[in-house]
Tab-separated table of C-alpha atoms in Angstrom:
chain	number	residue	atom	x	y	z
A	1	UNK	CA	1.512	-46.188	22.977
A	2	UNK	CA	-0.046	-48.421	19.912
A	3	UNK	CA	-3.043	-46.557	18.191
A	4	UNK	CA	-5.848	-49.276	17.367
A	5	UNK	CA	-6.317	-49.808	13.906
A	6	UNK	CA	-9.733	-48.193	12.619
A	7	UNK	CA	-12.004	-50.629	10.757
A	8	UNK	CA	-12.097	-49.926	7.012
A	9	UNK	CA	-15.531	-47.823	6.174
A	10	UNK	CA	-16.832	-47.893	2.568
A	11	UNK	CA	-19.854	-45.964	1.506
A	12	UNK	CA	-22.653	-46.582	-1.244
A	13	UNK	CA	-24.360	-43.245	-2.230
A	14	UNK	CA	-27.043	-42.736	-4.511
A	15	UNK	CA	-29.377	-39.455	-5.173
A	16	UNK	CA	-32.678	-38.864	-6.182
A	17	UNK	CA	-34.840	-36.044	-7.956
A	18	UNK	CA	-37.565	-34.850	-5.785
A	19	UNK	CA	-40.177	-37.046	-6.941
A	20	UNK	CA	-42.819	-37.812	-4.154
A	21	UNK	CA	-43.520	-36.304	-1.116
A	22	UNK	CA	-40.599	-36.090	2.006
A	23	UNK	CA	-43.159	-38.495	4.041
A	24	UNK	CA	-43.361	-40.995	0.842
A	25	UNK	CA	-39.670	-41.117	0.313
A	26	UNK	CA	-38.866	-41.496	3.917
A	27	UNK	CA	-41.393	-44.294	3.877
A	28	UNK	CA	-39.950	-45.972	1.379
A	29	UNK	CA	-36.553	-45.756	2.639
A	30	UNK	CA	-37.617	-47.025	5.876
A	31	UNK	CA	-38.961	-50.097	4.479
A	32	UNK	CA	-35.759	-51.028	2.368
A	33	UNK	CA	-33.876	-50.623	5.861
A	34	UNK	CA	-34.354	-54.306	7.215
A	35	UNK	CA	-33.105	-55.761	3.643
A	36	UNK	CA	-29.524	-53.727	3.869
A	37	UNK	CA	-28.933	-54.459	7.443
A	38	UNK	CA	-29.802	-57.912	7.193
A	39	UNK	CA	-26.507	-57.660	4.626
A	40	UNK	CA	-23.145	-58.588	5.499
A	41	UNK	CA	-20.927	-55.335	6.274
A	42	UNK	CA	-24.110	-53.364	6.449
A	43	UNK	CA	-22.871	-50.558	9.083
A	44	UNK	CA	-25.402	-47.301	9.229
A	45	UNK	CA	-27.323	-45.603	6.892
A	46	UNK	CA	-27.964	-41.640	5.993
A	47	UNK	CA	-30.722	-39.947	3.975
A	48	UNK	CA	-30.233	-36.241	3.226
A	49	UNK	CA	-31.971	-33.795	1.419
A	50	UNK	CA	-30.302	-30.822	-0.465
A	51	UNK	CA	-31.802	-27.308	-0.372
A	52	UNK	CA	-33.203	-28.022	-3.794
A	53	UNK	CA	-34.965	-30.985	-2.579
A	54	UNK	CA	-32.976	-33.441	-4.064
A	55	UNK	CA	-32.392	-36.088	-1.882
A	56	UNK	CA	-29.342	-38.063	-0.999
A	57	UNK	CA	-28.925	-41.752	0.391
A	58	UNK	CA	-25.683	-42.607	1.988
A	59	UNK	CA	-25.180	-46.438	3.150
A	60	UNK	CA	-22.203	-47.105	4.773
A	61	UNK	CA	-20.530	-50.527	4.925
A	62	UNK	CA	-17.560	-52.319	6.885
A	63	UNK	CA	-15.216	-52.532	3.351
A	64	UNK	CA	-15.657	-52.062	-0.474
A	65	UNK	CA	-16.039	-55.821	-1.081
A	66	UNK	CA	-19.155	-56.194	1.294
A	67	UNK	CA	-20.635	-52.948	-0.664
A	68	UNK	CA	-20.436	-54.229	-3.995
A	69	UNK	CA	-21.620	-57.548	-3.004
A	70	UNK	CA	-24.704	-55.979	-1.628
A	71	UNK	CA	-25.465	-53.759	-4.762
A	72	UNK	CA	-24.967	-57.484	-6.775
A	73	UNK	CA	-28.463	-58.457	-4.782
């Protein structure tokens, strides 16, 4: 048996001091969420947040090229 061939994942991750409030970050977030997936290769997106409150966002995208073309916009 042939094992599919897994699409290429590249991910985008940026952190941030805690700055405002969890509800105003996660606001803000939210609202940037219809801009990335309306980008090509746009696949999912995580936010974390650290112990120390620092917080973590984690886009994933369907290859490297489609990333860096979105952080060109």
């Amino acid at each position: 048996s042939t094992k599919a061939a897994r699409p290429a994942r590249w991910r985008s991750c940026s952190s941030v001091q805690p700055a405002a409030s969890e509800d105003t970050f996660i606001r803000a977030a939210r609202a940037t969420t219809p801009d990335l997936r309306s980008m090509a290769g746009y696949s999912s997106r995580e936010l974390l947040r650290s112990e120390n409150g620092q917080w973590v966002d984690i886009v994933h995208w369907s290859s490297r090229d489609q990333a860096l073309a979105a952080a060109e916009q």
